[in-house]
Amino acid sequence: MEELLVPGLGSVRVYVKHDDNKARKLAHNLGHARVLTFGGAYSGHIRAVAAAGARHGFETIGVIRGEERLPLNPSLAYAASLGMTLTYLDRAAYRLKHTPDMQARLRERWGEVTILPEGGSNAAAVRGCAELPAEIAEDYDVICCPVGTGGTLAGISAGLPPGRRAIGFAVLKGAGFLAGEVARLQREAYGRVWDNWSIDLDYHFGGYARSTPALAAFAAEHGVEEVYVAKMLYGLLDRIRQGAFPAGTRVVAVVTGRPFPPVGQPSTPVAECGEPTGFDSGDPRWRR
């Protein structure tokens, strides 16, 4: 880890831990011959599943929100180059992706598949993310992460040593439902819910994949991706400067991914994908 040295933090110390939560979520989800999963046109989860399929030799199908747009953007082109089959659901149908009827339709079309939820957040993913805290050798009091579907926060919380707490920063507007999602995921993975976590809802910057000039400048200054990590880090530093953390608090900020495409490669603005709908826009997820 490296200490983040920025002005205005007083005696609060912030350490940055780079960690690929997509890989952690998939670690206990492998072993299937054919995997189908969901994501937006710039989904890091879609790229991660495609890469895992290419590396481990299983078939991957990506169900993408919205209409097909050609040529493919860099994110989907990367997934396709790794052998992922891409298919599309219009936004109304995509809202129903977790319902039994929609999943039955997908199985009818694609045959025997293992279906992973959007973002990869399920009980197995939670167990993968729970392994993260034990890998931190330095002393700390608080660990922070971005929250999109809740799986990373659910796992980190479950893996925390006594006396530590976790704070998630929601990247979605209207994301109050995420507290229920984190609790549900912990119950599914471990049969219980921890009380050592909370979610800050105030740094979504307008909603999923939305940004502002201030956030874009912040992301560029710190070299972090804008959809998830920049919102978390911006919110954390702002809260520290507001005095939300006692003097001497040691905070670990988990950087869950890097910008895509890498610096120097052309990209298409996320805004061109249109307004996100479904789970990652803040709509309540279908409950089993």
PDB file of C-alpha atoms in Angstrom:
ATOM      1  CA  MET A   1       0.000   0.000   0.000  1.00  0.00           C
ATOM      2  CA  GLU A   2       1.010   3.604  -0.435  1.00  0.00           C
ATOM      3  CA  GLU A   3       0.079   6.607   1.676  1.00  0.00           C
ATOM      4  CA  LEU A   4      -1.945   9.287  -0.070  1.00  0.00           C
ATOM      5  CA  LEU A   5      -0.288  12.610   0.722  1.00  0.00           C
ATOM      6  CA  VAL A   6      -2.743  15.435   0.070  1.00  0.00           C
ATOM      7  CA  PRO A   7      -3.344  18.647   2.016  1.00  0.00           C
ATOM      8  CA  GLY A   8      -6.132  19.188   4.513  1.00  0.00           C
ATOM      9  CA  LEU A   9      -6.279  15.755   6.144  1.00  0.00           C
ATOM     10  CA  GLY A  10      -4.782  16.765   9.476  1.00  0.00           C
ATOM     11  CA  SER A  11      -3.595  13.719  11.401  1.00  0.00           C
ATOM     12  CA  VAL A  12      -5.884  11.318   9.515  1.00  0.00           C
ATOM     13  CA  ARG A  13      -3.801   9.044   7.325  1.00  0.00           C
ATOM     14  CA  VAL A  14      -5.082   7.525   4.093  1.00  0.00           C
ATOM     15  CA  TYR A  15      -3.488   4.492   2.446  1.00  0.00           C
ATOM     16  CA  VAL A  16      -4.347   3.313  -1.052  1.00  0.00           C
ATOM     17  CA  LYS A  17      -4.642  -0.401  -1.763  1.00  0.00           C
ATOM     18  CA  HIS A  18      -4.919  -1.381  -5.431  1.00  0.00           C
ATOM     19  CA  ASP A  19      -7.029  -4.503  -5.638  1.00  0.00           C
ATOM     20  CA  ASP A  20      -9.001  -6.024  -8.511  1.00  0.00           C
ATOM     21  CA  ASN A  21     -12.398  -6.740  -7.002  1.00  0.00           C
ATOM     22  CA  LYS A  22     -13.631  -8.223 -10.298  1.00  0.00           C
ATOM     23  CA  ALA A  23     -11.055 -11.003 -10.026  1.00  0.00           C
ATOM     24  CA  ARG A  24     -11.957 -11.569  -6.364  1.00  0.00           C
ATOM     25  CA  LYS A  25     -15.645 -11.844  -7.204  1.00  0.00           C
ATOM     26  CA  LEU A  26     -14.925 -14.442  -9.872  1.00  0.00           C
ATOM     27  CA  ALA A  27     -12.409 -16.515  -7.892  1.00  0.00           C
ATOM     28  CA  HIS A  28     -15.088 -18.710  -6.304  1.00  0.00           C
ATOM     29  CA  ASN A  29     -17.430 -18.544  -9.302  1.00  0.00           C
ATOM     30  CA  LEU A  30     -15.225 -20.489 -11.729  1.00  0.00           C
ATOM     31  CA  GLY A  31     -15.535 -24.119 -12.759  1.00  0.00           C
ATOM     32  CA  HIS A  32     -18.518 -23.884 -15.119  1.00  0.00           C
ATOM     33  CA  ALA A  33     -18.448 -24.784 -18.817  1.00  0.00           C
ATOM     34  CA  ARG A  34     -20.598 -21.849 -19.962  1.00  0.00           C
ATOM     35  CA  VAL A  35     -21.219 -18.602 -18.077  1.00  0.00           C
ATOM     36  CA  LEU A  36     -23.781 -15.928 -18.933  1.00  0.00           C
ATOM     37  CA  THR A  37     -23.727 -12.567 -17.223  1.00  0.00           C
ATOM     38  CA  PHE A  38     -25.000  -9.008 -17.565  1.00  0.00           C
ATOM     39  CA  GLY A  39     -23.554  -5.527 -17.887  1.00  0.00           C
ATOM     40  CA  GLY A  40     -23.626  -2.127 -19.496  1.00  0.00           C
ATOM     41  CA  ALA A  41     -21.652  -1.146 -22.557  1.00  0.00           C
ATOM     42  CA  TYR A  42     -18.627  -0.195 -20.427  1.00  0.00           C
ATOM     43  CA  SER A  43     -18.924  -2.887 -17.764  1.00  0.00           C
ATOM     44  CA  GLY A  44     -15.688  -3.933 -16.083  1.00  0.00           C
ATOM     45  CA  HIS A  45     -17.462  -7.098 -14.973  1.00  0.00           C
ATOM     46  CA  ILE A  46     -18.169  -8.033 -18.602  1.00  0.00           C
ATOM     47  CA  ARG A  47     -14.474  -7.574 -19.442  1.00  0.00           C
ATOM     48  CA  ALA A  48     -13.407  -9.598 -16.389  1.00  0.00           C
ATOM     49  CA  VAL A  49     -15.679 -12.528 -17.209  1.00  0.00           C
ATOM     50  CA  ALA A  50     -14.480 -12.521 -20.822  1.00  0.00           C
ATOM     51  CA  ALA A  51     -10.857 -12.527 -19.667  1.00  0.00           C
ATOM     52  CA  ALA A  52     -11.503 -15.334 -17.170  1.00  0.00           C
ATOM     53  CA  GLY A  53     -13.179 -17.410 -19.875  1.00  0.00           C
ATOM     54  CA  ALA A  54     -10.255 -16.967 -22.233  1.00  0.00           C
ATOM     55  CA  ARG A  55      -7.757 -17.787 -19.477  1.00  0.00           C
ATOM     56  CA  HIS A  56      -9.537 -20.822 -18.051  1.00  0.00           C
ATOM     57  CA  GLY A  57     -11.167 -22.183 -21.187  1.00  0.00           C
ATOM     58  CA  PHE A  58     -14.899 -21.758 -20.582  1.00  0.00           C
ATOM     59  CA  GLU A  59     -17.520 -20.188 -22.840  1.00  0.00           C
ATOM     60  CA  THR A  60     -18.806 -16.709 -21.971  1.00  0.00           C
ATOM     61  CA  ILE A  61     -21.958 -14.849 -23.000  1.00  0.00           C
ATOM     62  CA  GLY A  62     -22.414 -11.179 -22.210  1.00  0.00           C
ATOM     63  CA  VAL A  63     -25.968  -9.804 -22.101  1.00  0.00           C
ATOM     64  CA  ILE A  64     -25.540  -6.081 -22.725  1.00  0.00           C
ATOM     65  CA  ARG A  65     -28.026  -3.401 -21.705  1.00  0.00           C
ATOM     66  CA  GLY A  66     -29.442  -1.463 -24.658  1.00  0.00           C
ATOM     67  CA  GLU A  67     -29.182  -1.742 -28.408  1.00  0.00           C
ATOM     68  CA  GLU A  68     -26.173  -2.941 -30.349  1.00  0.00           C
ATOM     69  CA  ARG A  69     -23.983  -0.104 -31.606  1.00  0.00           C
ATOM     70  CA  LEU A  70     -21.340  -0.676 -34.235  1.00  0.00           C
ATOM     71  CA  PRO A  71     -18.459  -0.362 -34.265  1.00  0.00           C
ATOM     72  CA  LEU A  72     -18.138  -1.772 -30.767  1.00  0.00           C
ATOM     73  CA  ASN A  73     -16.742   0.557 -28.146  1.00  0.00           C
ATOM     74  CA  PRO A  74     -13.294  -0.368 -26.738  1.00  0.00           C
ATOM     75  CA  SER A  75     -14.762  -2.179 -23.724  1.00  0.00           C
ATOM     76  CA  LEU A  76     -17.058  -4.473 -25.711  1.00  0.00           C
ATOM     77  CA  ALA A  77     -14.479  -4.917 -28.458  1.00  0.00           C
ATOM     78  CA  TYR A  78     -12.038  -6.148 -25.813  1.00  0.00           C
ATOM     79  CA  ALA A  79     -14.599  -8.651 -24.490  1.00  0.00           C
ATOM     80  CA  ALA A  80     -15.403  -9.880 -27.997  1.00  0.00           C
ATOM     81  CA  SER A  81     -11.713 -10.240 -28.829  1.00  0.00           C
ATOM     82  CA  LEU A  82     -11.437 -12.693 -25.920  1.00  0.00           C
ATOM     83  CA  GLY A  83     -14.178 -14.874 -27.349  1.00  0.00           C
ATOM     84  CA  MET A  84     -17.210 -13.584 -25.474  1.00  0.00           C
ATOM     85  CA  THR A  85     -20.499 -13.822 -27.379  1.00  0.00           C
ATOM     86  CA  LEU A  86     -22.380 -10.539 -27.051  1.00  0.00           C
ATOM     87  CA  THR A  87     -26.157 -10.275 -27.071  1.00  0.00           C
ATOM     88  CA  TYR A  88     -28.430  -7.385 -26.162  1.00  0.00           C
ATOM     89  CA  LEU A  89     -31.594  -6.639 -24.199  1.00  0.00           C
ATOM     90  CA  ASP A  90     -33.558  -3.444 -24.603  1.00  0.00           C
ATOM     91  CA  ARG A  91     -33.752  -1.373 -21.453  1.00  0.00           C
ATOM     92  CA  ALA A  92     -37.260  -2.499 -20.481  1.00  0.00           C
ATOM     93  CA  ALA A  93     -36.312  -6.176 -20.777  1.00  0.00           C
ATOM     94  CA  TYR A  94     -33.004  -5.559 -19.010  1.00  0.00           C
ATOM     95  CA  ARG A  95     -34.867  -4.377 -15.923  1.00  0.00           C
ATOM     96  CA  LEU A  96     -36.299  -7.893 -15.674  1.00  0.00           C
ATOM     97  CA  LYS A  97     -32.996  -9.723 -16.027  1.00  0.00           C
ATOM     98  CA  HIS A  98     -33.151 -11.256 -12.527  1.00  0.00           C
ATOM     99  CA  THR A  99     -36.717 -12.571 -12.795  1.00  0.00           C
ATOM    100  CA  PRO A 100     -37.410 -16.296 -13.269  1.00  0.00           C
ATOM    101  CA  ASP A 101     -39.255 -15.665 -16.548  1.00  0.00           C
ATOM    102  CA  MET A 102     -36.373 -13.723 -18.099  1.00  0.00           C
ATOM    103  CA  GLN A 103     -33.773 -16.211 -16.925  1.00  0.00           C
ATOM    104  CA  ALA A 104     -35.878 -19.069 -18.311  1.00  0.00           C
ATOM    105  CA  ARG A 105     -35.984 -17.267 -21.669  1.00  0.00           C
ATOM    106  CA  LEU A 106     -32.201 -16.869 -21.613  1.00  0.00           C
ATOM    107  CA  ARG A 107     -31.680 -20.549 -20.813  1.00  0.00           C
ATOM    108  CA  GLU A 108     -34.062 -21.507 -23.602  1.00  0.00           C
ATOM    109  CA  ARG A 109     -32.009 -19.494 -26.053  1.00  0.00           C
ATOM    110  CA  TRP A 110     -28.509 -20.308 -24.803  1.00  0.00           C
ATOM    111  CA  GLY A 111     -28.915 -23.778 -23.357  1.00  0.00           C
ATOM    112  CA  GLU A 112     -27.271 -24.956 -20.159  1.00  0.00           C
ATOM    113  CA  VAL A 113     -25.579 -21.912 -18.643  1.00  0.00           C
ATOM    114  CA  THR A 114     -24.491 -20.694 -15.239  1.00  0.00           C
ATOM    115  CA  ILE A 115     -25.941 -17.210 -14.769  1.00  0.00           C
ATOM    116  CA  LEU A 116     -23.936 -14.653 -12.819  1.00  0.00           C
ATOM    117  CA  PRO A 117     -25.689 -11.456 -11.705  1.00  0.00           C
ATOM    118  CA  GLU A 118     -24.750  -8.004 -12.937  1.00  0.00           C
ATOM    119  CA  GLY A 119     -21.548  -6.918 -11.250  1.00  0.00           C
ATOM    120  CA  GLY A 120     -20.841 -10.524 -10.263  1.00  0.00           C
ATOM    121  CA  SER A 121     -22.251 -10.004  -6.776  1.00  0.00           C
ATOM    122  CA  ASN A 122     -23.457 -13.291  -5.311  1.00  0.00           C
ATOM    123  CA  ALA A 123     -22.594 -15.375  -2.254  1.00  0.00           C
ATOM    124  CA  ALA A 124     -19.456 -16.792  -3.868  1.00  0.00           C
ATOM    125  CA  ALA A 125     -18.287 -13.284  -4.790  1.00  0.00           C
ATOM    126  CA  VAL A 126     -18.801 -12.123  -1.216  1.00  0.00           C
ATOM    127  CA  ARG A 127     -16.575 -14.934   0.044  1.00  0.00           C
ATOM    128  CA  GLY A 128     -13.877 -13.879  -2.431  1.00  0.00           C
ATOM    129  CA  CYS A 129     -13.990 -10.253  -1.314  1.00  0.00           C
ATOM    130  CA  ALA A 130     -13.926 -11.317   2.343  1.00  0.00           C
ATOM    131  CA  GLU A 131     -10.345 -12.488   1.808  1.00  0.00           C
ATOM    132  CA  LEU A 132      -9.102  -8.935   1.226  1.00  0.00           C
ATOM    133  CA  PRO A 133      -8.788  -7.619   4.820  1.00  0.00           C
ATOM    134  CA  ALA A 134      -6.504 -10.469   5.883  1.00  0.00           C
ATOM    135  CA  GLU A 135      -4.019  -9.412   3.211  1.00  0.00           C
ATOM    136  CA  ILE A 136      -3.513  -5.959   4.758  1.00  0.00           C
ATOM    137  CA  ALA A 137      -0.477  -6.153   7.022  1.00  0.00           C
ATOM    138  CA  GLU A 138      -0.509  -2.522   8.158  1.00  0.00           C
ATOM    139  CA  ASP A 139      -2.610  -1.281  11.073  1.00  0.00           C
ATOM    140  CA  TYR A 140      -5.809   0.508  10.091  1.00  0.00           C
ATOM    141  CA  ASP A 141      -9.136   1.558  11.583  1.00  0.00           C
ATOM    142  CA  VAL A 142     -11.411   2.005   8.568  1.00  0.00           C
ATOM    143  CA  ILE A 143     -11.514   0.522   5.086  1.00  0.00           C
ATOM    144  CA  CYS A 144     -13.416   2.200   2.250  1.00  0.00           C
ATOM    145  CA  CYS A 145     -14.561   0.992  -1.161  1.00  0.00           C
ATOM    146  CA  PRO A 146     -16.920   2.060  -3.973  1.00  0.00           C
ATOM    147  CA  VAL A 147     -20.358   0.432  -4.007  1.00  0.00           C
ATOM    148  CA  GLY A 148     -22.224  -0.467  -7.179  1.00  0.00           C
ATOM    149  CA  THR A 149     -23.978  -3.757  -6.448  1.00  0.00           C
ATOM    150  CA  GLY A 150     -22.860  -4.263  -2.841  1.00  0.00           C
ATOM    151  CA  GLY A 151     -20.789  -7.437  -3.170  1.00  0.00           C
ATOM    152  CA  THR A 152     -17.393  -5.928  -2.416  1.00  0.00           C
ATOM    153  CA  LEU A 153     -18.594  -4.085   0.686  1.00  0.00           C
ATOM    154  CA  ALA A 154     -20.482  -7.168   1.895  1.00  0.00           C
ATOM    155  CA  GLY A 155     -17.335  -9.263   1.636  1.00  0.00           C
ATOM    156  CA  ILE A 156     -14.912  -6.738   3.098  1.00  0.00           C
ATOM    157  CA  SER A 157     -17.210  -6.222   6.073  1.00  0.00           C
ATOM    158  CA  ALA A 158     -17.456  -9.967   6.676  1.00  0.00           C
ATOM    159  CA  GLY A 159     -13.674 -10.338   6.609  1.00  0.00           C
ATOM    160  CA  LEU A 160     -12.803  -7.454   8.936  1.00  0.00           C
ATOM    161  CA  PRO A 161     -10.948  -8.106  12.181  1.00  0.00           C
ATOM    162  CA  PRO A 162     -12.730  -6.999  15.370  1.00  0.00           C
ATOM    163  CA  GLY A 163     -12.725  -3.265  15.976  1.00  0.00           C
ATOM    164  CA  ARG A 164     -12.477  -2.216  12.336  1.00  0.00           C
ATOM    165  CA  ARG A 165     -15.278  -0.832  10.208  1.00  0.00           C
ATOM    166  CA  ALA A 166     -16.040  -0.486   6.523  1.00  0.00           C
ATOM    167  CA  ILE A 167     -17.563   2.433   4.629  1.00  0.00           C
ATOM    168  CA  GLY A 168     -18.897   2.121   1.106  1.00  0.00           C
ATOM    169  CA  PHE A 169     -19.444   5.079  -1.197  1.00  0.00           C
ATOM    170  CA  ALA A 170     -22.426   4.539  -3.490  1.00  0.00           C
ATOM    171  CA  VAL A 171     -21.861   5.400  -7.160  1.00  0.00           C
ATOM    172  CA  LEU A 172     -25.614   5.318  -7.892  1.00  0.00           C
ATOM    173  CA  LYS A 173     -28.223   7.997  -7.350  1.00  0.00           C
ATOM    174  CA  GLY A 174     -31.085   6.984  -5.074  1.00  0.00           C
ATOM    175  CA  ALA A 175     -29.087   4.060  -3.739  1.00  0.00           C
ATOM    176  CA  GLY A 176     -30.690   3.672  -0.331  1.00  0.00           C
ATOM    177  CA  PHE A 177     -31.738   0.155  -1.354  1.00  0.00           C
ATOM    178  CA  LEU A 178     -28.067  -0.921  -1.369  1.00  0.00           C
ATOM    179  CA  ALA A 179     -28.093  -1.386   2.408  1.00  0.00           C
ATOM    180  CA  GLY A 180     -30.645  -4.132   1.905  1.00  0.00           C
ATOM    181  CA  GLU A 181     -28.537  -5.639  -0.875  1.00  0.00           C
ATOM    182  CA  VAL A 182     -25.404  -5.791   1.291  1.00  0.00           C
ATOM    183  CA  ALA A 183     -27.355  -7.413   4.114  1.00  0.00           C
ATOM    184  CA  ARG A 184     -28.954  -9.907   1.713  1.00  0.00           C
ATOM    185  CA  LEU A 185     -25.591 -10.877   0.246  1.00  0.00           C
ATOM    186  CA  GLN A 186     -24.068 -11.407   3.687  1.00  0.00           C
ATOM    187  CA  ARG A 187     -26.982 -13.604   4.728  1.00  0.00           C
ATOM    188  CA  GLU A 188     -26.699 -15.659   1.545  1.00  0.00           C
ATOM    189  CA  ALA A 189     -22.950 -16.120   2.001  1.00  0.00           C
ATOM    190  CA  TYR A 190     -22.729 -16.587   5.782  1.00  0.00           C
ATOM    191  CA  GLY A 191     -26.214 -16.775   7.256  1.00  0.00           C
ATOM    192  CA  ARG A 192     -25.754 -13.553   9.215  1.00  0.00           C
ATOM    193  CA  VAL A 193     -25.337  -9.785   8.816  1.00  0.00           C
ATOM    194  CA  TRP A 194     -22.485  -7.729  10.286  1.00  0.00           C
ATOM    195  CA  ASP A 195     -22.992  -4.301  11.883  1.00  0.00           C
ATOM    196  CA  ASN A 196     -19.521  -2.935  11.084  1.00  0.00           C
ATOM    197  CA  TRP A 197     -20.385  -1.226   7.786  1.00  0.00           C
ATOM    198  CA  SER A 198     -22.263   1.764   6.400  1.00  0.00           C
ATOM    199  CA  ILE A 199     -22.895   3.335   3.002  1.00  0.00           C
ATOM    200  CA  ASP A 200     -22.409   7.019   2.146  1.00  0.00           C
ATOM    201  CA  LEU A 201     -24.983   8.078  -0.459  1.00  0.00           C
ATOM    202  CA  ASP A 202     -23.840  11.647  -1.115  1.00  0.00           C
ATOM    203  CA  TYR A 203     -21.085  11.295  -3.735  1.00  0.00           C
ATOM    204  CA  HIS A 204     -22.830   9.816  -6.777  1.00  0.00           C
ATOM    205  CA  PHE A 205     -22.240  13.021  -8.835  1.00  0.00           C
ATOM    206  CA  GLY A 206     -25.586  12.686 -10.566  1.00  0.00           C
ATOM    207  CA  GLY A 207     -25.866   8.917 -10.897  1.00  0.00           C
ATOM    208  CA  TYR A 208     -24.218   5.888 -12.397  1.00  0.00           C
ATOM    209  CA  ALA A 209     -21.581   6.809 -15.013  1.00  0.00           C
ATOM    210  CA  ARG A 210     -22.403  10.486 -14.455  1.00  0.00           C
ATOM    211  CA  SER A 211     -19.682  12.988 -13.699  1.00  0.00           C
ATOM    212  CA  THR A 212     -18.895  16.666 -13.294  1.00  0.00           C
ATOM    213  CA  PRO A 213     -15.884  18.749 -14.345  1.00  0.00           C
ATOM    214  CA  ALA A 214     -14.682  18.674 -10.732  1.00  0.00           C
ATOM    215  CA  LEU A 215     -14.850  14.877 -10.562  1.00  0.00           C
ATOM    216  CA  ALA A 216     -13.194  14.481 -13.959  1.00  0.00           C
ATOM    217  CA  ALA A 217     -10.351  16.756 -12.879  1.00  0.00           C
ATOM    218  CA  PHE A 218     -10.008  14.858  -9.597  1.00  0.00           C
ATOM    219  CA  ALA A 219      -9.858  11.504 -11.404  1.00  0.00           C
ATOM    220  CA  ALA A 220      -7.196  12.810 -13.778  1.00  0.00           C
ATOM    221  CA  GLU A 221      -5.155  14.296 -10.930  1.00  0.00           C
ATOM    222  CA  HIS A 222      -5.089  11.031  -8.991  1.00  0.00           C
ATOM    223  CA  GLY A 223      -4.947   8.697 -11.997  1.00  0.00           C
ATOM    224  CA  VAL A 224      -8.060   6.726 -11.037  1.00  0.00           C
ATOM    225  CA  GLU A 225     -11.065   5.588 -13.028  1.00  0.00           C
ATOM    226  CA  GLU A 226     -14.047   7.903 -12.852  1.00  0.00           C
ATOM    227  CA  VAL A 227     -17.184   5.745 -12.559  1.00  0.00           C
ATOM    228  CA  TYR A 228     -16.350   4.058  -9.253  1.00  0.00           C
ATOM    229  CA  VAL A 229     -12.999   4.850  -7.689  1.00  0.00           C
ATOM    230  CA  ALA A 230     -12.920   8.615  -8.140  1.00  0.00           C
ATOM    231  CA  LYS A 231     -16.298   9.000  -6.424  1.00  0.00           C
ATOM    232  CA  MET A 232     -15.161   6.934  -3.454  1.00  0.00           C
ATOM    233  CA  LEU A 233     -11.839   8.726  -3.096  1.00  0.00           C
ATOM    234  CA  TYR A 234     -13.363  12.186  -3.579  1.00  0.00           C
ATOM    235  CA  GLY A 235     -16.026  11.431  -0.983  1.00  0.00           C
ATOM    236  CA  LEU A 236     -13.529  10.022   1.497  1.00  0.00           C
ATOM    237  CA  LEU A 237     -11.214  13.040   1.321  1.00  0.00           C
ATOM    238  CA  ASP A 238     -14.146  15.431   1.543  1.00  0.00           C
ATOM    239  CA  ARG A 239     -15.504  13.671   4.635  1.00  0.00           C
ATOM    240  CA  ILE A 240     -12.080  13.771   6.284  1.00  0.00           C
ATOM    241  CA  ARG A 241     -11.788  17.501   5.653  1.00  0.00           C
ATOM    242  CA  GLN A 242     -15.248  17.971   7.147  1.00  0.00           C
ATOM    243  CA  GLY A 243     -14.027  16.319  10.352  1.00  0.00           C
ATOM    244  CA  ALA A 244     -15.993  13.086  10.015  1.00  0.00           C
ATOM    245  CA  PHE A 245     -13.024  10.994  11.212  1.00  0.00           C
ATOM    246  CA  PRO A 246     -11.336  11.339  14.616  1.00  0.00           C
ATOM    247  CA  ALA A 247      -7.761  12.572  14.712  1.00  0.00           C
ATOM    248  CA  GLY A 248      -5.246   9.820  14.088  1.00  0.00           C
ATOM    249  CA  THR A 249      -7.655   7.566  12.176  1.00  0.00           C
ATOM    250  CA  ARG A 250      -5.932   5.290   9.665  1.00  0.00           C
ATOM    251  CA  VAL A 251      -8.019   4.686   6.555  1.00  0.00           C
ATOM    252  CA  VAL A 252      -7.452   2.204   3.736  1.00  0.00           C
ATOM    253  CA  ALA A 253      -9.042   3.226   0.416  1.00  0.00           C
ATOM    254  CA  VAL A 254      -9.501   0.222  -1.872  1.00  0.00           C
ATOM    255  CA  VAL A 255      -8.949   1.090  -5.541  1.00  0.00           C
ATOM    256  CA  THR A 256     -11.040  -1.611  -7.187  1.00  0.00           C
ATOM    257  CA  GLY A 257     -10.042  -1.057 -10.809  1.00  0.00           C
ATOM    258  CA  ARG A 258      -8.000   0.968 -13.246  1.00  0.00           C
ATOM    259  CA  PRO A 259      -9.136   3.268 -16.059  1.00  0.00           C
ATOM    260  CA  PHE A 260     -10.194   1.521 -19.263  1.00  0.00           C
ATOM    261  CA  PRO A 261      -8.922   1.832 -21.914  1.00  0.00           C
ATOM    262  CA  PRO A 262      -5.443   2.387 -20.457  1.00  0.00           C
ATOM    263  CA  VAL A 263      -4.004   5.874 -20.764  1.00  0.00           C
ATOM    264  CA  GLY A 264      -3.077   6.623 -24.351  1.00  0.00           C
ATOM    265  CA  GLN A 265      -5.782   4.501 -25.954  1.00  0.00           C
ATOM    266  CA  PRO A 266      -8.878   6.102 -27.492  1.00  0.00           C
ATOM    267  CA  SER A 267     -12.129   5.903 -25.582  1.00  0.00           C
ATOM    268  CA  THR A 268     -15.788   6.745 -26.082  1.00  0.00           C
ATOM    269  CA  PRO A 269     -17.448   8.819 -23.343  1.00  0.00           C
ATOM    270  CA  VAL A 270     -19.683   6.743 -21.103  1.00  0.00           C
ATOM    271  CA  ALA A 271     -22.439   9.328 -21.517  1.00  0.00           C
ATOM    272  CA  GLU A 272     -22.909   8.251 -25.133  1.00  0.00           C
ATOM    273  CA  CYS A 273     -24.373   4.963 -23.875  1.00  0.00           C
ATOM    274  CA  GLY A 274     -27.442   6.833 -22.679  1.00  0.00           C
ATOM    275  CA  GLU A 275     -29.125   6.879 -19.309  1.00  0.00           C
ATOM    276  CA  PRO A 276     -28.499   3.611 -17.449  1.00  0.00           C
ATOM    277  CA  THR A 277     -31.576   1.688 -16.397  1.00  0.00           C
ATOM    278  CA  GLY A 278     -32.152  -1.319 -14.212  1.00  0.00           C
ATOM    279  CA  PHE A 279     -30.167  -2.320 -11.140  1.00  0.00           C
ATOM    280  CA  ASP A 280     -27.203  -0.050 -11.716  1.00  0.00           C
ATOM    281  CA  SER A 281     -29.428   3.015 -12.045  1.00  0.00           C
ATOM    282  CA  GLY A 282     -30.915   2.616  -8.598  1.00  0.00           C
ATOM    283  CA  ASP A 283     -34.056   0.689  -9.485  1.00  0.00           C
ATOM    284  CA  PRO A 284     -34.853  -1.952  -6.844  1.00  0.00           C
ATOM    285  CA  ARG A 285     -33.522  -5.358  -7.745  1.00  0.00           C
ATOM    286  CA  TRP A 286     -35.954  -8.237  -8.078  1.00  0.00           C
ATOM    287  CA  ARG A 287     -36.035 -10.114  -4.775  1.00  0.00           C
ATOM    288  CA  ARG A 288     -36.045 -13.894  -4.738  1.00  0.00           C
TER     289      ARG A 288
END
